[in-house]
Amino acid sequence: MKAVFKICGWLLLLLLAGGLALFLFLQTSHTAWLTQQVLSRVTSDNIHIGHSHYQYPDTVVLSDITIKQPNDFIATVNNLQITLDSHLDWSKPVSVTKVSLSGVNLPHGIPDSQEVTSWVKQWQPQHIEVRGMDFADHDLVARDLQLNYSPSQGFPEGYINIDGEQVYWKGEAFNHFKANLNYRKGKTQLDLLSFEWRKGKIQLIAEQDGDSWTLNDALVRDLHLSAPLMTQSGPSPVLSLLDKIHHIEHLTVEQSSWQQAQFAVNQMRLQLSNWDVNKSIWAQESELSFSAESVDWHKQLFLEPQLSAQLQTGHIQLEQLDFLFEEGQISTQGQLSPEKIALDNLSIKNLKWSIKDAQVHALIEQPLKQLQQLQINKLKIERSQVIDLATDKHWQISNLNAEGDNLSLKKDNKWALWNGSLAASANSLTLLGVTSINPYIEASSKDEQWNIKQLFLPIDDGLIKVHSNVNLALPSMPWDLSVQAYGIPLQAVTAPLNMAIHWNGVTDLTADLNGLGGDDLMFRHSLDGTMKIAPHDVQVQLPFATQGSQSLIIPEIKLTAQRGVLSVENTQFVSDHLAGNIQGRVDLVKPNDGNIMFNLTTDCVSFSSAQPKGRSHIAVTCTKPDNEDESNELTTTHSESH
């Protein structure tokens, strides 16, 4: 028994002596050699350690580490400190409490990611700290990166803190990059992500659910995007990241600008809540507020716009929309939907707008055509001017003043005054080549009974007065129209007839007409009434005529309409050098089966025009001089327009 105790004592003494010798050995210059020999058993031969040092009781310090990578590239670590679990439990394998690295340079990514993963799983470090790391791997470059990583049970999951001077990814630089995240596969929680991108400051909190992300909160400041996000090599990587975001709980944008083709916004401020990226604007349940110094849309400049709105399924509640445009101030509130606009009020003051771009004209006209309903509870326009030069049918109105109440201007895709009252006046109105000075209109509609009480259109030497009623409540829309006009330029009346004649003079016109306006066929079947046209001071210039303008006396022309059949009694024209007449009959339902003929003849020229076909025929009948060949032949010229 004494021998057993002696053996145990000698073994214990030998163990203590060996441990003491190992400890003393680790304090000498031979530590690096011993460490290298140990590492060669557990790692590849590509790792070389310059110095090592043991700190009692649980820390090993390695320095000047080099790691050989493929293609003879070298990764370096200035200092590596490994802290072991100081509470030894011989029943469990040795574990690593903490790993600290500093001065890390990885010019071609992690040398062997599989080996690193295997090492972490084997030693299960509780915390990994990296200081001053420069990293490059294909499209990703990071400079002066600080990293803290606390692995969880399922590596590589765990909590990660990242702080870098600059991260460069796929051509985009992200400065002062910081990220705090709890990484879990498919369920990552991003507690903080902040960086500077294109001189803008961005902060956000987000969470992952499978392949999609939700922005819990995001703040963007001083971001000014003047270059397109699309590059020659393909989309910006930022767009690929944005594609992953499916829901925005809250987004704030401050003092930021964005410029691209046909659109620019300057010094924008935006608040957006509960936005589903995968849904259309009409399927949102969201809140929006927006303001900016200016918005430029197709070279139309909107100054100081302010917008606040509640987006709900099927419609947008517009709480406020104010902006300055073309010296005018515009303000409105109301409700918008894909096919209906219902405004509580619309105020326009001092607008001076000239529409010159046909594309802008089309962009305004197209949504109005698609609109099924338009309602304005309170309309007020003051001292405003609009000039439309974008199409061949130029028109303008200046110093417009208008007031309307309970207006319904479009219903079932048909423009009319379906309800409400409207009064408007202007300094001038130019339409269809005719200019009216101080025009005025007053109209009202109740129970869809539209009544134009007064329409006065004073022109240079005359006046147009109109009174009308339309029953919009019936599908057939019966209507009646009374017109009294004096001093209308004759050229304005004849221009729509496409007659190859130049007219000077004026005409008086009276009309009492009625019919059905439900559709075009109803109108053609039902037109009834009379129209009297009394031209005077008429001068006419025929094509190819040897004489210039010639005086022509045209007696009063009476046009009668009966159930869509128009007829004009034979009316002879009087002139010293001209002869002519107008007469005919045409059924609007079958316009090709009849016509109203207009004829004029001089010594050399015969002219005729058939309406409403718009066909004109000109015959030149003068003989040629005797010294020309074929002097006795007739020359006939035809000119047709449809």
XYZ file of C-alpha atoms in Angstrom:
642
model
C 0.000 0.000 0.000
C 2.876 2.297 0.819
C 4.272 1.588 -2.647
C 1.005 2.741 -4.260
C 1.088 5.991 -2.340
C 4.702 6.502 -3.329
C 3.880 5.950 -7.020
C 0.939 8.394 -6.851
C 3.095 10.937 -5.094
C 5.841 10.636 -7.710
C 3.242 10.976 -10.537
C 1.721 14.068 -8.952
C 5.161 15.552 -8.436
C 6.059 14.751 -12.051
C 2.834 16.369 -13.304
C 3.479 19.499 -11.280
C 7.057 19.631 -12.465
C 5.968 19.144 -16.086
C 3.330 21.833 -15.774
C 5.841 24.189 -14.191
C 8.345 23.427 -16.928
C 5.722 24.009 -19.623
C 4.716 27.306 -18.020
C 8.364 28.436 -17.808
C 8.924 27.272 -21.387
C 5.982 29.383 -22.603
C 7.628 32.459 -21.115
C 10.746 32.007 -23.248
C 11.545 32.793 -26.873
C 10.743 29.200 -27.795
C 7.001 29.789 -27.320
C 6.430 30.555 -31.000
C 8.123 27.291 -32.036
C 5.987 25.256 -29.639
C 2.803 27.018 -30.710
C 3.628 26.490 -34.367
C 4.172 22.764 -33.701
C 0.815 22.494 -31.940
C -1.036 24.450 -34.668
C 0.506 22.294 -37.354
C -1.343 19.342 -35.828
C -4.743 21.080 -35.806
C -4.536 23.451 -38.794
C -3.059 23.539 -42.275
C 0.562 24.337 -43.038
C -0.479 27.669 -44.598
C -0.548 29.441 -41.223
C 2.680 30.877 -39.802
C 3.028 32.554 -36.392
C 5.780 35.054 -35.748
C 5.472 35.338 -31.960
C 3.359 33.812 -29.220
C 2.939 34.467 -25.533
C 1.053 32.781 -22.726
C -0.605 34.852 -20.005
C -1.518 32.930 -16.885
C -4.006 31.504 -16.326
C -6.116 31.359 -19.511
C -4.792 33.551 -22.332
C -2.627 32.823 -25.358
C -1.403 35.753 -27.441
C -0.217 35.214 -31.023
C 1.241 37.951 -33.215
C 2.609 38.502 -36.713
C 0.406 35.797 -38.181
C 0.488 35.166 -41.920
C -1.926 32.983 -43.825
C -1.079 31.844 -47.307
C -4.010 32.030 -49.718
C -4.497 30.592 -53.199
C -2.514 32.285 -55.971
C 0.197 33.102 -53.379
C -1.799 35.909 -51.783
C -1.085 36.548 -48.114
C -3.567 37.426 -45.357
C -2.092 38.884 -42.172
C -3.158 39.335 -38.547
C -1.078 41.601 -36.321
C -2.367 40.191 -33.060
C -4.585 37.273 -31.985
C -5.586 36.768 -28.373
C -7.387 33.580 -27.310
C -8.958 33.354 -23.859
C -9.795 29.850 -22.625
C -12.398 28.830 -20.101
C -10.484 29.102 -16.783
C -12.901 26.802 -14.943
C -11.532 23.449 -15.990
C -14.011 20.624 -16.241
C -12.192 17.466 -17.318
C -15.514 15.913 -18.321
C -15.937 18.507 -21.088
C -13.631 19.573 -23.927
C -11.664 22.777 -23.591
C -13.720 25.773 -24.798
C -12.737 29.260 -25.902
C -14.295 32.159 -24.045
C -13.113 34.974 -26.283
C -11.119 35.519 -29.459
C -9.713 38.990 -30.175
C -8.033 39.949 -33.440
C -6.476 43.266 -34.432
C -4.722 44.559 -37.501
C -6.410 42.090 -39.834
C -5.759 42.382 -43.565
C -7.735 40.034 -45.826
C -7.034 41.219 -49.394
C -8.908 38.302 -50.960
C -11.593 37.409 -48.471
C -11.542 34.760 -45.757
C -8.705 32.318 -46.561
C -10.642 29.099 -45.959
C -14.185 29.705 -44.810
C -14.851 25.976 -44.301
C -11.842 25.656 -41.987
C -12.911 28.731 -40.016
C -16.424 27.346 -39.696
C -15.071 23.998 -38.523
C -12.793 25.707 -35.986
C -15.652 27.810 -34.544
C -17.919 24.778 -34.246
C -15.158 22.779 -32.528
C -13.976 25.388 -30.026
C -17.312 27.250 -29.674
C -15.952 30.697 -28.788
C -18.419 32.739 -26.782
C -17.274 36.021 -28.295
C -15.190 37.096 -31.297
C -13.826 40.618 -31.546
C -12.089 42.103 -34.587
C -10.396 45.511 -34.640
C -8.937 47.362 -37.597
C -9.777 44.907 -40.365
C -9.310 45.671 -44.059
C -11.297 43.227 -46.170
C -11.711 42.675 -49.913
C -13.653 39.938 -51.661
C -14.803 40.451 -55.258
C -17.486 43.212 -55.158
C -17.149 43.853 -51.410
C -14.394 46.003 -49.896
C -14.305 47.180 -46.261
C -11.777 49.484 -44.625
C -10.963 49.845 -40.916
C -13.759 47.476 -39.927
C -14.569 46.763 -36.272
C -16.602 43.631 -35.586
C -18.072 41.954 -32.509
C -19.694 38.557 -32.878
C -21.396 36.464 -30.209
C -22.336 33.116 -31.780
C -25.482 31.319 -30.740
C -25.968 27.554 -30.639
C -26.585 27.315 -34.385
C -23.453 28.797 -35.999
C -23.225 31.099 -37.931
C -26.283 32.547 -36.192
C -25.610 35.063 -33.471
C -25.461 38.736 -32.567
C -23.146 40.896 -34.679
C -21.956 44.493 -34.310
C -20.204 46.031 -37.314
C -18.521 49.436 -37.419
C -16.532 50.438 -40.486
C -14.962 53.573 -41.887
C -16.059 52.614 -45.395
C -17.773 49.698 -47.101
C -17.542 49.596 -50.888
C -19.999 47.260 -52.610
C -20.597 46.826 -56.344
C -19.441 50.334 -57.193
C -21.281 52.069 -54.354
C -19.497 53.563 -51.326
C -21.146 53.386 -47.887
C -19.225 55.551 -45.399
C -19.349 55.436 -41.587
C -21.070 52.088 -41.821
C -22.631 50.664 -38.641
C -24.829 47.613 -38.170
C -26.223 45.819 -35.121
C -28.075 42.651 -35.978
C -29.242 39.398 -34.493
C -28.585 37.017 -37.354
C -30.951 34.066 -37.667
C -31.498 32.283 -40.935
C -34.688 33.722 -42.454
C -35.500 35.660 -39.243
C -32.729 38.243 -38.879
C -33.485 41.246 -36.684
C -31.619 44.385 -37.789
C -31.554 46.560 -34.671
C -29.600 49.334 -36.394
C -28.156 50.004 -39.817
C -26.647 53.420 -40.475
C -24.352 54.733 -43.189
C -23.662 57.647 -45.496
C -24.472 57.080 -49.153
C -23.963 59.709 -51.843
C -23.473 62.294 -49.055
C -26.815 61.377 -47.515
C -27.280 59.959 -44.018
C -29.428 56.829 -43.703
C -30.564 54.999 -40.565
C -33.000 52.134 -40.350
C -34.363 49.289 -38.259
C -35.670 46.211 -40.049
C -36.638 42.577 -39.656
C -36.522 39.633 -42.009
C -39.251 37.125 -42.736
C -38.012 34.543 -45.215
C -36.968 36.295 -48.415
C -38.679 39.599 -47.578
C -37.825 42.457 -45.255
C -39.924 44.902 -43.267
C -38.628 48.395 -42.547
C -39.726 49.083 -38.978
C -38.318 52.601 -39.076
C -36.102 54.449 -41.543
C -34.647 57.952 -41.642
C -33.022 59.515 -44.721
C -31.338 62.923 -44.464
C -29.530 65.148 -46.976
C -29.614 62.592 -49.782
C -29.239 64.220 -53.200
C -29.527 61.869 -56.155
C -28.666 63.581 -59.417
C -27.283 60.588 -61.290
C -29.629 57.824 -62.448
C -29.735 54.680 -60.359
C -29.354 52.713 -63.566
C -25.782 52.308 -64.827
C -24.370 51.009 -68.090
C -23.459 47.698 -66.493
C -26.900 47.186 -64.995
C -29.095 48.304 -62.115
C -27.562 49.888 -59.038
C -27.079 47.370 -56.199
C -29.225 49.652 -54.088
C -32.196 48.746 -56.281
C -31.590 45.043 -55.716
C -31.656 45.685 -51.963
C -34.849 47.725 -52.228
C -36.487 44.853 -54.099
C -36.190 42.791 -50.911
C -38.290 45.297 -48.926
C -41.965 44.321 -48.980
C -43.369 46.466 -46.180
C -42.553 49.888 -44.691
C -43.900 50.576 -41.219
C -42.470 54.085 -41.080
C -40.202 56.135 -43.348
C -38.949 59.693 -42.871
C -37.085 61.640 -45.555
C -35.658 65.078 -44.766
C -33.916 67.713 -46.898
C -33.338 65.344 -49.801
C -33.469 65.758 -53.574
C -33.972 63.483 -56.536
C -33.455 64.234 -60.221
C -34.036 62.037 -63.231
C -35.510 62.290 -66.722
C -38.652 64.464 -66.825
C -38.876 64.592 -63.023
C -37.032 66.325 -60.185
C -37.865 67.050 -56.555
C -35.772 69.460 -54.493
C -35.409 69.622 -50.685
C -38.080 67.012 -50.080
C -39.616 66.137 -46.720
C -41.623 62.914 -46.565
C -43.426 60.893 -43.898
C -44.822 57.507 -44.928
C -46.457 54.883 -42.706
C -47.679 51.318 -43.254
C -46.816 51.002 -46.942
C -47.100 47.618 -48.659
C -44.616 47.655 -51.529
C -46.337 44.788 -53.365
C -49.713 46.541 -53.531
C -50.876 49.320 -55.817
C -51.496 52.798 -54.474
C -55.249 52.055 -54.439
C -54.829 49.009 -52.163
C -52.891 50.721 -49.359
C -53.871 51.456 -45.760
C -51.295 54.171 -45.241
C -50.584 57.748 -44.174
C -48.554 60.149 -46.281
C -47.265 63.683 -45.840
C -44.985 65.434 -48.315
C -43.487 68.859 -48.866
C -40.648 70.248 -50.960
C -39.088 73.436 -52.210
C -39.978 72.485 -55.775
C -41.099 69.661 -58.048
C -40.265 69.731 -61.767
C -42.453 67.486 -63.933
C -41.974 67.614 -67.708
C -40.578 71.161 -67.292
C -43.665 72.199 -65.325
C -42.368 73.744 -62.080
C -44.438 73.349 -58.899
C -43.161 75.481 -55.996
C -43.569 74.764 -52.282
C -45.947 71.802 -52.667
C -47.521 70.478 -49.476
C -49.472 67.235 -49.380
C -51.062 65.192 -46.625
C -53.256 62.193 -47.364
C -54.836 59.073 -45.897
C -54.616 56.121 -48.259
C -57.359 53.542 -47.869
C -58.471 50.586 -49.943
C -60.078 51.935 -53.103
C -59.518 55.649 -52.489
C -57.223 58.399 -51.205
C -58.480 60.985 -48.741
C -56.670 64.179 -49.706
C -56.487 66.219 -46.511
C -54.359 68.984 -48.024
C -52.746 69.776 -51.358
C -51.267 73.249 -51.837
C -48.688 74.486 -54.335
C -47.582 77.473 -56.389
C -47.626 77.038 -60.150
C -47.004 79.537 -62.959
C -47.418 82.521 -60.607
C -50.654 81.047 -59.291
C -51.674 79.540 -55.977
C -53.639 76.278 -56.054
C -55.275 74.568 -53.086
C -57.612 71.593 -52.807
C -58.950 68.867 -50.510
C -61.092 65.868 -51.298
C -61.195 62.222 -52.245
C -59.526 60.458 -55.170
C -60.165 57.019 -56.644
C -59.150 55.379 -59.938
C -62.312 56.514 -61.735
C -63.656 59.301 -59.530
C -62.496 62.640 -58.143
C -64.652 64.280 -55.472
C -63.102 67.527 -54.227
C -64.383 69.380 -51.198
C -62.937 72.560 -52.643
C -60.668 73.774 -55.410
C -59.144 77.248 -55.301
C -57.021 78.731 -58.113
C -55.641 82.273 -57.876
C -53.520 84.346 -60.275
C -52.573 81.430 -62.532
C -50.778 82.326 -65.795
C -50.216 79.030 -67.584
C -49.074 78.567 -71.169
C -49.229 74.959 -72.429
C -46.700 74.554 -75.234
C -45.638 70.909 -74.997
C -47.932 68.411 -76.741
C -46.708 65.672 -74.398
C -47.783 67.686 -71.348
C -51.144 68.295 -73.013
C -51.566 64.538 -73.544
C -50.482 63.700 -69.977
C -53.221 65.993 -68.660
C -55.878 64.951 -71.149
C -55.451 61.181 -70.862
C -56.389 60.767 -67.162
C -59.326 63.135 -67.647
C -60.612 60.900 -70.444
C -60.382 57.829 -68.211
C -62.173 59.570 -65.358
C -65.773 58.431 -64.882
C -66.896 61.045 -62.336
C -65.740 64.531 -61.342
C -67.320 66.450 -58.485
C -66.303 69.752 -56.862
C -68.242 70.939 -53.854
C -66.765 74.459 -53.883
C -64.921 75.973 -56.854
C -63.299 79.391 -56.943
C -61.018 80.701 -59.690
C -59.648 84.230 -59.523
C -57.696 86.313 -62.052
C -56.298 83.332 -63.953
C -55.103 82.798 -67.508
C -54.582 79.661 -69.604
C -53.118 79.563 -73.128
C -53.077 76.238 -74.986
C -50.575 76.203 -77.859
C -49.838 72.475 -77.724
C -52.334 71.484 -80.436
C -53.576 72.912 -83.724
C -56.796 74.016 -82.023
C -55.282 76.911 -80.104
C -57.393 78.554 -77.441
C -56.869 80.918 -74.544
C -58.734 82.590 -71.732
C -57.456 85.529 -69.681
C -58.398 86.993 -66.304
C -60.848 84.182 -65.637
C -63.062 84.421 -62.560
C -65.398 81.561 -61.711
C -67.458 80.296 -58.791
C -69.239 76.982 -58.494
C -71.193 75.123 -55.809
C -72.033 71.417 -55.537
C -70.689 70.784 -59.020
C -70.942 67.430 -60.747
C -69.081 67.906 -64.040
C -68.658 64.335 -65.250
C -70.805 61.280 -64.701
C -70.694 57.884 -66.398
C -67.793 59.229 -68.483
C -69.964 62.048 -69.917
C -69.105 65.717 -69.491
C -72.036 67.932 -68.493
C -73.285 70.043 -65.612
C -75.060 67.175 -63.861
C -75.589 69.150 -60.678
C -74.748 72.480 -59.072
C -74.430 76.096 -60.113
C -71.641 77.784 -62.033
C -70.899 81.378 -63.009
C -67.794 82.489 -64.893
C -66.464 85.599 -66.602
C -63.215 86.602 -68.285
C -61.509 89.531 -69.942
C -61.162 87.580 -73.170
C -61.739 84.157 -74.685
C -60.277 82.928 -77.980
C -61.829 79.747 -79.348
C -62.146 78.353 -82.882
C -60.422 81.444 -84.234
C -62.953 83.833 -82.666
C -62.079 86.186 -79.814
C -64.720 87.278 -77.328
C -64.212 90.253 -75.015
C -65.761 90.008 -71.539
C -67.578 86.674 -72.043
C -69.933 85.504 -69.314
C -71.781 82.286 -68.516
C -74.255 81.349 -65.822
C -75.596 77.814 -65.576
C -77.225 75.534 -63.037
C -78.454 71.985 -62.714
C -80.852 70.432 -60.231
C -82.142 66.892 -60.379
C -80.045 66.591 -63.546
C -82.019 69.329 -65.306
C -79.225 71.378 -66.859
C -80.062 74.963 -67.675
C -77.734 77.486 -69.307
C -79.372 80.670 -68.105
C -77.024 83.082 -69.813
C -74.109 82.751 -72.191
C -72.844 86.046 -73.583
C -69.919 86.084 -76.003
C -69.242 89.639 -77.205
C -66.995 89.637 -80.284
C -65.310 92.438 -82.244
C -68.415 93.795 -83.956
C -71.063 91.527 -82.611
C -72.519 89.359 -79.891
C -73.471 85.729 -79.353
C -76.232 84.871 -76.870
C -77.125 81.307 -75.997
C -79.842 79.741 -73.871
C -80.207 75.990 -73.486
C -81.805 73.189 -71.474
C -80.802 69.530 -71.249
C -82.647 66.804 -69.352
C -79.774 64.651 -68.140
C -82.052 62.446 -66.041
C -83.403 60.593 -69.077
C -81.233 58.212 -71.122
C -82.308 60.029 -74.300
C -81.202 63.418 -72.856
C -83.724 65.690 -74.618
C -82.382 69.194 -75.203
C -83.275 72.542 -76.684
C -81.025 75.364 -77.829
C -81.671 78.993 -78.666
C -78.907 81.062 -80.277
C -78.840 84.700 -81.313
C -75.623 85.862 -82.906
C -74.683 89.116 -84.601
C -71.519 90.121 -86.443
C -69.837 86.698 -86.570
C -66.814 86.585 -88.940
C -67.904 84.665 -91.993
C -64.574 82.870 -92.276
C -65.117 81.359 -88.793
C -68.511 79.991 -89.907
C -67.292 78.522 -93.203
C -63.944 77.123 -91.995
C -65.444 73.821 -90.701
C -67.039 73.256 -94.150
C -63.614 72.789 -95.805
C -64.534 75.000 -98.777
C -61.640 76.061 -100.999
C -62.768 79.699 -100.911
C -61.506 82.674 -98.965
C -64.341 84.597 -97.302
C -64.551 88.080 -95.840
C -67.611 89.496 -94.179
C -69.869 88.898 -91.216
C -73.112 87.097 -90.617
C -76.025 87.156 -88.242
C -77.495 83.897 -87.045
C -80.559 82.796 -85.144
C -81.317 79.208 -84.237
C -84.028 77.380 -82.338
C -83.182 73.693 -82.236
C -84.106 70.663 -80.169
C -83.561 66.936 -80.147
C -82.164 64.001 -78.212
C -78.551 63.810 -77.043
C -78.280 60.318 -75.567
C -75.833 59.280 -78.285
C -74.844 60.220 -81.814
C -77.559 58.128 -83.477
C -80.289 59.666 -81.308
C -79.040 63.113 -82.255
C -79.102 62.320 -85.976
C -82.628 60.870 -85.799
C -84.169 63.598 -83.667
C -82.784 66.990 -84.687
C -85.637 69.490 -85.188
C -85.829 73.258 -85.571
C -84.740 76.121 -87.762
C -81.611 78.163 -88.315
C -81.454 81.454 -90.180
C -78.162 82.772 -91.526
C -77.939 86.341 -92.830
C -74.480 87.176 -94.262
C -73.613 90.772 -95.155
C -70.635 92.784 -96.419
C -69.475 89.610 -98.140
C -66.260 89.486 -100.185
C -65.281 86.196 -101.821
C -62.067 85.060 -103.543
C -62.329 82.035 -105.847
C -59.262 79.930 -106.682
C -57.858 80.482 -110.204
C -60.164 83.480 -110.769
C -58.607 86.287 -112.832
C -60.228 88.916 -110.627
C -59.503 89.503 -106.959
C -62.082 89.566 -104.176
C -65.582 90.246 -105.402
C -68.649 91.486 -103.598
C -71.474 89.032 -103.139
C -74.967 89.543 -101.786
C -76.333 86.458 -100.045
C -79.993 86.663 -98.956
C -81.021 85.118 -95.666
C -80.499 81.365 -95.740
C -83.062 79.295 -93.889
C -82.065 75.815 -92.781
C -84.857 73.559 -91.550
C -84.358 70.372 -89.523
C -87.119 67.805 -89.167
C -86.379 64.476 -87.473
C -82.766 64.641 -88.565
C -83.429 65.729 -92.144
C -81.816 69.073 -93.048
C -83.131 71.072 -95.982
C -82.279 74.427 -97.519
C -84.570 76.115 -100.016
C -83.019 77.394 -103.221
C -81.361 80.694 -102.369
C -79.839 82.727 -105.218
C -76.743 84.904 -104.720
C -76.472 88.363 -106.317
C -73.283 89.896 -107.774
C -72.071 91.870 -110.799
C -69.561 89.207 -111.796
C -70.697 86.108 -109.896
C -73.692 83.824 -110.009
C -74.510 81.175 -107.464
C -76.964 79.533 -105.147
C -77.335 77.117 -102.235
C -79.957 74.400 -101.940
C -80.366 70.774 -101.011
C -81.484 68.156 -98.578
C -79.576 65.647 -96.447
C -80.599 63.010 -93.933
C -78.118 62.972 -91.038
C -78.748 59.249 -90.583
C -77.696 58.606 -94.208
C -75.510 61.594 -95.099
C -74.072 59.918 -98.207
C -77.521 59.724 -99.853
C -78.020 63.491 -100.109
C -76.228 66.790 -99.972
C -76.608 70.524 -99.725
C -74.981 72.082 -102.773
C -73.214 75.415 -102.829
C -72.398 76.841 -106.295
C -70.475 79.907 -107.511
C -69.606 80.755 -111.122
C -67.606 83.505 -112.858
C -66.596 83.893 -116.496
C -63.644 81.552 -116.048
C -64.186 79.547 -112.849
C -66.989 77.296 -111.717
C -66.985 76.194 -108.063
C -69.275 73.764 -106.253
C -69.235 72.228 -102.789
C -71.317 69.350 -101.434
C -72.105 69.328 -97.710
C -71.789 67.628 -95.304
C -69.405 65.467 -97.362
C -67.006 68.401 -97.637
C -66.247 67.781 -101.321
C -65.346 70.742 -103.516
C -65.067 70.879 -107.316
C -63.380 73.671 -109.276
C -63.511 73.974 -113.069
C -61.477 76.552 -115.013
C -63.202 77.237 -118.365
C -61.265 80.162 -119.905
C -59.563 79.601 -123.308
C -55.813 80.043 -123.659
C -54.243 82.830 -125.753
C -54.036 82.280 -129.557
C -50.220 82.034 -129.556
C -50.340 78.912 -127.353
C -50.970 75.401 -128.643
C -54.408 73.872 -128.078
C -55.810 77.343 -127.328
C -59.414 76.231 -127.717
C -59.244 73.359 -125.217
C -60.829 73.604 -121.797
C -58.799 73.065 -118.604
C -60.547 71.492 -115.636
C -59.140 71.362 -112.118
C -60.602 69.276 -109.326
C -60.031 69.904 -105.646
C -61.627 67.646 -103.088
C -61.469 67.748 -99.307
C -63.181 65.452 -96.884
